[in-house]
């Protein structure tokens, strides 16, 4: 049976495990939407293309199956750029589709005509124009490239002339979803790594994204327990080790406070650490580094003396099996670090402090809550104060560090986890960048809880101004009634300024199982001291 290009695309997207397309369509994409509908797939209309790409990218992060987003040509394509850049720098598998004129119109017209492949090229792993004759090969290549380490976005430019053409026939096509086989490591190949660990009394583990890609979190925890080593994770890896584990120290933030812990170690073991997760500054340690990674580091290199490349789950298991029990120094070291961070963040406040907001939320929200977090001043506190207990239960934009992530990220989490509570932490500025998709949450029946740190300003920039001795200027927001804003979109909403009010609002939001916006008036006066204590700016 002959299939059209769009039918082949829709069938492939469903087969790879992504049962929806998200975005803001154009005239040339309606055929693809109709083909997806015939496959029983969902189309989720977003109010802004950036949010659509972020949602799709976050679905890819959570599930490993590339998310699919689309936009119209010209302004839609350029508007989607920030969301695709998020997928690129936050290592999320994504297939981004842009409409395009048919070839004759593309050659003779200029209105809304842009070289969309050239625009996308710096922020995608591969960009191609769809051709009906080879669409089956293009789809297979796209899936492999998007999911290969490090994962990221690919771009399809879809000319109108190709949508309804019969798809070409091909012989001996590989499976759409590659099924890679990773043999157990050769004991001789890991002798040097074992010798380095055996020679260390005080190893420390720095854990990054590759651990999640290989589903190697249990093996990493087992290694840490066997060695008795403290564990620092990147913010993207919160929950890779349950954060009430006694060896969990905290998150790497590129600040001075963590250097005291790491500098006490006589061996740094990095596991799946990607340079994009680190601050762009020189590696501050002279201690030997042993790197376990599932792909070679090729850009902004992570410093290491030995680099072992392989599938991390069997690799870490083999390493653990060949090591004697460690010294156990990490239990006291991790506790000392946690206590230091807590003290640094425990700044005085008049009214409700942002750190207390996070503590109250963690106390009320169920253990299996999925949290998303926007960029901004409050992110530092959420990363350190919120506890996650499983992989991919904390989602944030770290590589790109984009504001406007929390709401689309939360919607993706709701699509992936229908029965878990979803809590989006965002500042007032971050929420306003994605405010229209409160309506999406309501209309698409994707209930989430949105907790807004309302300090009436762009807090991170105000903090940097203060640290540099500059008076606040150009950063003020304020004056927003979150209750009425939410109700205008059909969501529940409330404004709170006390701990009791916050607790009651969270409990009511959980009970209602409806999208709820909780605007929390906070005293942000402690941000400067907190930043100075944790992280040099």
Coordinates of C-alpha atoms in Angstrom, one line a residue:
X1 CA 0.0 0.0 0.0
X2 CA 1.4 3.4 -1.0
X3 CA 1.6 6.0 1.7
X4 CA 2.1 9.8 1.4
X5 CA 5.0 11.7 2.9
X6 CA 2.9 13.0 5.8
X7 CA 1.4 9.6 6.5
X8 CA 4.8 8.1 6.7
X9 CA 5.9 10.9 9.1
X10 CA 2.9 10.5 11.4
X11 CA 3.3 6.7 11.5
X12 CA 7.0 7.0 12.4
X13 CA 6.3 9.5 15.1
X14 CA 3.7 7.2 16.7
X15 CA 6.0 4.2 16.3
X16 CA 8.9 5.9 18.1
X17 CA 6.7 6.5 21.1
X18 CA 5.5 10.1 20.8
X19 CA 1.7 10.1 20.6
X20 CA 1.3 13.8 19.9
X21 CA 2.6 16.8 17.9
X22 CA 2.8 20.2 19.6
X23 CA 3.1 23.7 18.2
X24 CA 1.4 26.4 16.3
X25 CA 0.6 25.3 12.7
X26 CA 0.8 27.0 9.4
X27 CA -1.1 26.4 6.2
X28 CA 1.4 23.9 4.9
X29 CA 1.3 21.7 8.0
X30 CA -2.4 20.9 8.0
X31 CA -1.9 17.8 6.0
X32 CA 0.6 16.5 8.5
X33 CA -1.9 17.3 11.3
X34 CA -4.6 15.3 9.5
X35 CA -2.3 12.4 9.0
X36 CA -1.5 12.4 12.7
X37 CA -5.2 12.5 13.5
X38 CA -5.7 9.4 11.4
X39 CA -3.1 7.7 13.5
X40 CA -5.0 8.5 16.7
X41 CA -2.3 11.1 17.6
X42 CA -3.0 14.3 19.5
X43 CA -2.3 17.8 18.3
X44 CA -1.6 20.2 21.2
X45 CA -2.0 23.9 20.1
X46 CA 0.4 26.1 21.9
X47 CA 0.1 29.9 22.0
X48 CA 3.7 30.5 21.4
X49 CA 6.2 28.4 19.3
X50 CA 9.0 28.7 21.9
X51 CA 6.9 27.0 24.5
X52 CA 5.9 24.3 22.0
X53 CA 9.5 23.4 21.3
X54 CA 10.3 23.4 25.0
X55 CA 7.4 21.1 25.7
X56 CA 8.4 18.7 23.0
X57 CA 12.0 18.8 24.0
X58 CA 11.1 18.0 27.6
X59 CA 9.0 15.1 26.5
X60 CA 12.1 13.8 24.8
X61 CA 14.2 14.3 27.9
X62 CA 11.7 12.4 30.1
X63 CA 10.9 9.5 27.7
X64 CA 13.9 9.2 25.4
X65 CA 11.6 9.4 22.4
X66 CA 12.1 12.6 20.4
X67 CA 9.4 15.1 20.9
X68 CA 7.8 16.6 17.8
X69 CA 7.0 20.3 17.4
X70 CA 6.0 22.3 14.3
X71 CA 5.6 25.9 13.2
X72 CA 4.6 27.8 10.2
X73 CA 7.3 29.3 7.9
X74 CA 9.0 32.7 8.5
X75 CA 7.8 34.2 11.8
X76 CA 6.8 30.8 13.2
X77 CA 10.2 29.3 12.4
X78 CA 12.1 32.2 13.9
X79 CA 9.9 32.3 16.9
X80 CA 10.6 28.6 17.6
X81 CA 14.4 29.2 17.7
X82 CA 14.8 29.6 21.4
X83 CA 12.9 26.4 22.1
X84 CA 15.1 24.5 19.7
X85 CA 18.2 26.1 21.2
X86 CA 17.0 24.8 24.6
X87 CA 16.9 21.3 23.2
X88 CA 20.4 21.7 21.7
X89 CA 22.1 22.9 24.9
X90 CA 20.0 20.9 27.3
X91 CA 20.6 17.7 25.4
X92 CA 17.0 16.8 24.6
X93 CA 15.9 14.6 21.6
X94 CA 13.6 16.7 19.4
X95 CA 12.3 16.7 15.8
X96 CA 11.4 20.3 14.9
X97 CA 9.3 20.8 11.7
X98 CA 8.9 24.1 9.8
X99 CA 6.6 24.8 6.9
X100 CA 8.1 26.0 3.6
X101 CA 7.0 27.1 0.3
X102 CA 7.1 24.7 -2.6
X103 CA 10.2 24.9 -4.7
X104 CA 8.9 27.2 -7.5
X105 CA 7.4 29.7 -5.0
X106 CA 10.6 29.5 -2.9
X107 CA 12.7 30.5 -5.9
X108 CA 10.5 33.4 -7.2
X109 CA 8.9 34.8 -4.0
X110 CA 10.3 36.7 -1.0
X111 CA 7.4 37.3 1.4
X112 CA 7.9 35.2 4.5
X113 CA 10.8 33.5 2.7
X114 CA 13.8 32.8 4.9
X115 CA 16.6 30.3 4.7
X116 CA 15.2 28.3 7.6
X117 CA 17.9 25.6 7.4
X118 CA 20.6 28.2 7.7
X119 CA 18.9 29.7 10.7
X120 CA 18.6 26.4 12.4
X121 CA 22.0 25.0 11.4
X122 CA 24.0 26.3 14.5
X123 CA 21.4 24.9 17.0
X124 CA 20.6 21.5 15.6
X125 CA 22.5 18.3 15.0
X126 CA 21.1 17.9 11.5
X127 CA 18.8 19.9 9.2
X128 CA 17.2 18.6 6.0
X129 CA 14.5 19.5 3.5
X130 CA 11.9 16.7 3.3
X131 CA 11.8 14.8 0.0
X132 CA 9.0 12.3 -0.6
X133 CA 11.4 9.9 -2.5
X134 CA 13.6 9.4 0.6
X135 CA 11.4 10.3 3.5
X136 CA 11.7 6.8 5.0
X137 CA 15.5 7.1 5.1
X138 CA 15.3 10.7 6.4
X139 CA 13.0 9.6 9.3
X140 CA 15.4 6.9 10.4
X141 CA 18.4 9.1 10.2
X142 CA 16.6 11.8 12.2
X143 CA 15.7 9.4 15.0
X144 CA 19.2 8.1 15.2
X145 CA 20.8 11.5 15.2
X146 CA 18.4 13.0 17.7
X147 CA 18.8 10.2 20.2
X148 CA 22.6 9.5 19.7
X149 CA 24.8 10.9 22.5
X150 CA 24.7 13.7 23.2
X151 CA 20.9 13.9 22.3
X152 CA 19.6 17.0 20.6
X153 CA 17.3 18.5 18.0
X154 CA 17.0 17.8 14.3
X155 CA 15.2 20.0 11.8
X156 CA 12.8 19.1 9.0
X157 CA 12.0 21.8 6.5
X158 CA 8.7 20.6 4.9
X159 CA 7.9 22.0 1.4
X160 CA 4.2 22.2 0.6
X161 CA 4.9 20.3 -2.6
X162 CA 6.1 17.2 -0.7
X163 CA 3.3 16.6 1.8
X164 CA 0.9 14.5 -0.3
X165 CA 3.4 12.9 -2.7
X166 CA 3.7 9.1 -2.5
X167 CA 6.6 8.2 -0.3
X168 CA 9.4 6.4 -2.0
X169 CA 10.0 2.7 -1.6
X170 CA 13.2 1.3 -0.1
X171 CA 14.6 -2.1 0.4
X172 CA 16.3 -3.4 3.6
X173 CA 15.6 -0.3 5.8
X174 CA 16.9 -0.5 9.3
X175 CA 14.4 -0.3 12.2
X176 CA 13.1 3.1 13.0
X177 CA 14.3 2.9 16.6
X178 CA 17.8 1.6 16.8
X179 CA 18.4 -1.2 19.2
X180 CA 22.0 -0.9 20.3
X181 CA 23.7 -3.8 22.1
X182 CA 26.3 -3.0 24.7
X183 CA 28.5 -6.0 25.6
X184 CA 29.9 -6.3 29.1
X185 CA 33.2 -4.5 29.5
X186 CA 36.4 -6.5 29.2
X187 CA 38.1 -6.7 32.6
X188 CA 41.4 -5.8 31.0
X189 CA 39.9 -2.6 29.6
X190 CA 39.1 -1.2 33.0
X191 CA 42.3 -2.2 34.9
X192 CA 43.7 1.4 34.9
X193 CA 40.4 2.8 36.3
X194 CA 40.2 0.2 39.0
X195 CA 43.9 0.9 40.0
X196 CA 43.2 4.7 40.2
X197 CA 40.2 4.1 42.5
X198 CA 42.1 1.5 44.6
X199 CA 44.8 4.1 45.2
X200 CA 42.3 6.7 46.5
X201 CA 41.1 7.0 50.1
X202 CA 38.7 9.8 49.6
X203 CA 37.0 9.7 46.1
X204 CA 34.1 12.0 45.3
X205 CA 31.6 11.4 42.5
X206 CA 30.4 14.2 40.2
X207 CA 27.4 13.0 38.3
X208 CA 26.0 14.4 35.0
X209 CA 23.5 13.9 32.3
X210 CA 25.1 10.8 30.7
X211 CA 24.0 8.8 33.8
X212 CA 20.4 9.4 32.8
X213 CA 20.8 8.6 29.2
X214 CA 22.2 5.1 30.0
X215 CA 19.7 4.5 32.8
X216 CA 22.7 4.1 35.0
X217 CA 21.4 5.8 38.2
X218 CA 21.1 2.5 40.2
X219 CA 24.6 1.4 39.2
X220 CA 26.0 4.9 40.1
X221 CA 24.3 4.7 43.6
X222 CA 25.7 1.2 44.1
X223 CA 29.2 2.4 43.3
X224 CA 28.9 5.4 45.6
X225 CA 27.6 3.1 48.5
X226 CA 30.4 0.6 47.8
X227 CA 33.0 3.3 48.0
X228 CA 31.3 5.4 50.7
X229 CA 31.9 8.4 48.5
X230 CA 30.0 11.7 48.6
X231 CA 28.0 12.5 45.5
X232 CA 27.4 15.9 43.8
X233 CA 25.1 16.0 40.8
X234 CA 24.4 18.7 38.2
X235 CA 21.1 20.4 38.5
X236 CA 19.8 18.4 35.5
X237 CA 20.5 15.2 37.5
X238 CA 18.7 16.0 40.8
X239 CA 17.2 12.8 41.9
X240 CA 19.7 10.5 40.1
X241 CA 20.6 9.6 43.7
X242 CA 17.5 10.0 46.0
X243 CA 18.1 13.3 47.8
X244 CA 17.5 11.9 51.2
X245 CA 20.4 9.5 50.7
X246 CA 23.1 10.0 53.3
X247 CA 25.8 10.2 50.6
X248 CA 24.0 12.9 48.6
X249 CA 25.9 16.1 49.1
X250 CA 24.0 18.5 46.8
X251 CA 24.2 20.1 43.3
X252 CA 27.2 21.4 41.4
X253 CA 26.6 25.1 40.9
X254 CA 30.1 26.3 40.0
X255 CA 30.5 28.1 43.2
X256 CA 33.1 28.5 45.9
X257 CA 31.1 26.5 48.5
X258 CA 31.5 23.2 46.7
X259 CA 35.2 23.6 46.2
X260 CA 35.9 22.9 49.9
X261 CA 34.2 19.5 49.6
X262 CA 35.8 18.5 46.2
X263 CA 39.3 19.7 47.3
X264 CA 39.2 17.3 50.2
X265 CA 39.0 14.4 47.8
X266 CA 42.1 12.6 46.5
X267 CA 40.3 11.4 43.4
X268 CA 37.4 13.0 41.4
X269 CA 35.3 10.5 39.5
X270 CA 33.0 12.1 36.9
X271 CA 30.1 10.0 35.7
X272 CA 28.4 11.1 32.5
X273 CA 29.4 14.7 33.1
X274 CA 28.8 16.9 30.1
X275 CA 30.7 20.2 29.9
X276 CA 27.5 22.1 29.0
X277 CA 26.3 21.4 32.6
X278 CA 29.2 23.4 34.1
X279 CA 29.9 27.1 34.5
X280 CA 32.1 28.5 31.7
X281 CA 35.2 28.9 33.7
X282 CA 38.5 27.1 34.2
X283 CA 38.5 23.7 36.0
X284 CA 39.5 24.7 39.5
X285 CA 40.9 21.4 40.9
X286 CA 44.4 19.9 40.7
X287 CA 43.2 16.6 42.0
X288 CA 43.3 13.6 39.6
X289 CA 40.1 13.1 37.6
X290 CA 38.8 9.7 36.3
X291 CA 36.0 10.1 33.8
X292 CA 33.4 7.5 32.9
X293 CA 31.4 8.7 29.9
X294 CA 29.2 7.1 27.2
X295 CA 30.7 9.3 24.5
X296 CA 34.0 11.1 24.0
X297 CA 34.1 14.7 25.2
X298 CA 34.7 16.8 22.1
X299 CA 33.8 20.4 23.0
X300 CA 34.6 22.4 26.2
X301 CA 36.4 19.4 27.5
X302 CA 35.9 18.1 31.0
X303 CA 39.3 17.8 32.6
X304 CA 40.4 14.2 33.2
X305 CA 43.5 12.1 33.6
X306 CA 41.8 8.9 32.4
X307 CA 38.7 8.7 30.3
X308 CA 36.8 5.4 30.1
X309 CA 34.2 5.3 27.3
X310 CA 31.3 2.8 27.3
X311 CA 27.7 2.2 28.2
X312 CA 27.6 3.4 31.8
X313 CA 25.3 0.9 33.4
X314 CA 27.3 -2.2 32.6
X315 CA 30.6 -0.2 33.0
X316 CA 29.8 1.0 36.5
X317 CA 28.5 -2.4 37.5
X318 CA 31.8 -4.0 36.3
X319 CA 33.9 -1.4 38.2
X320 CA 32.0 -2.0 41.4
X321 CA 32.4 -5.7 41.2
X322 CA 36.2 -5.4 41.0
X323 CA 36.7 -3.0 43.9
X324 CA 37.1 -3.5 47.6
X325 CA 34.9 -1.7 50.1
X326 CA 35.8 2.0 50.4
X327 CA 36.7 4.1 53.4
X328 CA 33.2 5.6 53.9
X329 CA 34.5 9.1 54.3
X330 CA 31.6 10.5 52.2
X331 CA 28.9 10.2 54.9
X332 CA 30.4 12.9 57.1
X333 CA 31.6 14.9 54.1
X334 CA 28.2 15.0 52.5
X335 CA 26.5 16.0 55.7
X336 CA 29.0 18.7 56.4
X337 CA 28.4 20.1 52.9
X338 CA 24.6 19.9 53.2
X339 CA 24.8 21.8 56.6
X340 CA 27.0 24.5 55.1
X341 CA 24.6 25.1 52.2
X342 CA 21.6 25.2 54.6
X343 CA 23.4 27.8 56.7
X344 CA 24.3 29.9 53.7
X345 CA 20.7 30.0 52.5
X346 CA 19.2 30.6 55.9
X347 CA 19.2 34.4 55.5
X348 CA 16.7 36.5 57.6
X349 CA 13.6 37.9 55.9
X350 CA 10.7 40.1 56.7
X351 CA 7.7 38.1 55.7
X352 CA 8.0 35.0 53.5
X353 CA 11.5 34.2 52.2
X354 CA 11.9 32.3 48.9
X355 CA 13.9 29.5 50.6
X356 CA 11.0 29.0 53.1
X357 CA 8.6 28.8 50.2
X358 CA 10.5 25.9 48.8
X359 CA 10.7 24.2 52.2
X360 CA 7.0 24.5 52.6
X361 CA 6.3 23.2 49.1
X362 CA 8.5 20.2 49.7
X363 CA 6.8 19.5 53.0
X364 CA 3.3 19.5 51.4
X365 CA 3.8 18.0 48.0
X366 CA 3.9 14.2 47.7
X367 CA 7.2 12.4 47.4
X368 CA 6.8 11.5 43.8
X369 CA 6.1 15.1 42.7
X370 CA 7.7 16.2 39.4
X371 CA 9.1 19.7 39.7
X372 CA 10.1 22.1 36.9
X373 CA 12.1 25.2 37.6
X374 CA 12.6 28.4 35.6
X375 CA 15.8 30.4 35.2
X376 CA 16.2 33.3 37.6
X377 CA 17.3 34.2 41.1
X378 CA 15.0 31.7 42.7
X379 CA 16.5 28.8 40.7
X380 CA 19.6 28.7 43.0
X381 CA 17.3 28.2 46.0
X382 CA 15.1 25.6 44.3
X383 CA 18.0 23.6 43.1
X384 CA 19.5 23.4 46.7
X385 CA 16.3 23.3 48.8
X386 CA 13.9 21.2 46.8
X387 CA 14.5 17.5 47.1
X388 CA 13.8 15.0 44.3
X389 CA 13.9 11.3 44.8
X390 CA 14.0 9.8 41.3
X391 CA 15.7 10.4 37.9
X392 CA 14.0 13.1 35.7
X393 CA 11.8 14.2 38.6
X394 CA 13.4 17.7 38.5
X395 CA 13.4 19.5 35.1
X396 CA 15.0 22.8 34.2
X397 CA 16.7 24.7 31.5
X398 CA 20.4 24.6 32.5
X399 CA 22.5 24.4 29.3
X400 CA 20.6 27.3 27.7
X401 CA 19.3 28.7 31.0
X402 CA 16.2 30.1 29.4
X403 CA 13.4 31.8 31.2
X404 CA 9.9 30.7 30.2
X405 CA 10.7 27.0 30.7
X406 CA 8.7 26.1 33.8
X407 CA 5.2 26.0 32.3
X408 CA 5.9 24.1 29.0
X409 CA 8.2 21.8 31.0
X410 CA 5.4 21.1 33.4
X411 CA 3.0 20.4 30.6
X412 CA 5.4 17.8 29.2
X413 CA 5.8 16.2 32.6
X414 CA 2.0 16.0 32.8
X415 CA 1.8 14.3 29.4
X416 CA 4.4 11.7 30.5
X417 CA 3.1 11.2 34.1
X418 CA -0.7 11.3 34.2
X419 CA -0.9 10.4 37.9
X420 CA 1.9 12.3 39.5
X421 CA 1.6 15.8 41.0
X422 CA 3.4 18.4 38.8
X423 CA 4.7 21.6 40.3
X424 CA 6.2 24.5 38.3
X425 CA 8.5 26.9 40.2
X426 CA 8.8 30.2 38.3
X427 CA 9.5 33.9 38.9
X428 CA 7.1 36.5 38.0
X429 CA 9.2 37.4 34.9
X430 CA 9.5 33.8 33.8
X431 CA 5.8 33.2 34.1
X432 CA 4.9 36.2 32.0
X433 CA 7.1 34.8 29.2
X434 CA 4.8 31.7 29.0
X435 CA 1.6 33.0 30.5
X436 CA -0.6 32.2 27.5
X437 CA 0.0 28.5 28.0
X438 CA -1.9 28.5 31.3
X439 CA -4.8 28.4 28.8
X440 CA -3.2 25.4 27.1
X441 CA -3.1 23.6 30.5
X442 CA -6.8 24.2 31.1
X443 CA -8.0 23.6 27.5
X444 CA -6.0 20.4 27.0
X445 CA -6.8 19.1 30.5
X446 CA -3.2 19.0 31.7
X447 CA -3.5 20.1 35.3
X448 CA -0.4 21.6 36.9
X449 CA 0.4 23.7 39.9
X450 CA 2.3 26.9 39.1
X451 CA 4.1 28.5 42.1
X452 CA 5.2 32.1 41.3
X453 CA 7.9 33.8 43.3
X454 CA 6.5 37.3 43.2
X455 CA 9.3 39.8 44.1
X456 CA 8.1 42.4 41.7
X457 CA 11.3 42.5 39.7
X458 CA 13.7 40.5 37.5
X459 CA 15.4 39.2 40.6
X460 CA 18.6 37.8 39.2
X461 CA 19.5 41.0 37.3
X462 CA 18.6 43.1 40.3
X463 CA 20.9 40.9 42.4
X464 CA 23.8 41.3 40.0
X465 CA 23.2 45.1 39.9
X466 CA 23.4 45.1 43.7
X467 CA 26.6 43.0 43.8
X468 CA 28.2 45.4 41.3
X469 CA 27.1 48.5 43.3
X470 CA 24.5 49.6 40.7
X471 CA 21.1 50.8 41.8
X472 CA 18.1 48.8 40.6
X473 CA 17.1 50.0 37.2
X474 CA 15.0 48.6 34.3
X475 CA 14.1 45.4 36.3
X476 CA 10.8 46.3 38.0
X477 CA 7.6 44.3 37.3
X478 CA 5.0 44.2 40.1
X479 CA 1.4 45.0 40.4
X480 CA 0.0 41.7 39.0
X481 CA -3.0 40.0 40.5
X482 CA -2.2 36.4 40.0
X483 CA -5.7 35.2 41.1
X484 CA -7.5 37.2 38.5
X485 CA -4.9 36.5 35.8
X486 CA -5.3 32.8 36.3
X487 CA -9.1 32.9 36.4
X488 CA -9.1 34.8 33.1
X489 CA -7.6 31.7 31.5
X490 CA -10.0 29.4 33.3
X491 CA -7.5 28.2 35.9
X492 CA -7.7 28.5 39.7
X493 CA -5.6 31.3 41.2
X494 CA -4.7 32.8 44.6
X495 CA -2.4 35.3 46.1
X496 CA -0.6 34.5 49.4
X497 CA 2.0 36.2 51.6
X498 CA 2.1 34.0 54.6
X499 CA 3.4 30.5 55.3
X500 CA -0.1 29.4 56.4
X501 CA -1.7 30.8 53.3
X502 CA 0.9 29.0 51.1
X503 CA 0.3 25.7 52.8
X504 CA -3.5 26.0 52.4
X505 CA -3.2 27.0 48.8
X506 CA -0.9 24.0 48.0
X507 CA -3.3 21.6 49.8
X508 CA -6.3 23.0 47.9
X509 CA -4.5 22.7 44.6
X510 CA -3.6 19.1 45.2
X511 CA -7.2 18.3 46.2
X512 CA -8.7 20.1 43.2
X513 CA -6.5 18.4 40.5
X514 CA -7.0 21.5 38.4
X515 CA -4.5 24.0 37.0
X516 CA -3.7 26.4 39.8
X517 CA -1.6 29.5 39.9
X518 CA -0.3 30.5 43.4
X519 CA 1.3 33.9 43.5
X520 CA 3.6 34.1 46.5
X521 CA 4.7 37.5 47.7
X522 CA 8.3 37.1 48.9
X523 CA 11.0 39.1 50.5
X524 CA 13.9 38.7 48.2
X525 CA 16.4 40.8 50.2
X526 CA 18.5 37.7 51.0
X527 CA 19.4 37.0 47.4
X528 CA 22.6 39.0 47.4
X529 CA 24.0 37.3 50.6
X530 CA 22.9 33.9 49.3
X531 CA 24.6 34.4 45.9
X532 CA 27.8 35.7 47.6
X533 CA 27.9 32.7 49.9
X534 CA 27.2 30.0 47.3
X535 CA 28.5 31.3 44.0
X536 CA 30.9 33.9 42.8
X537 CA 29.3 36.1 40.1

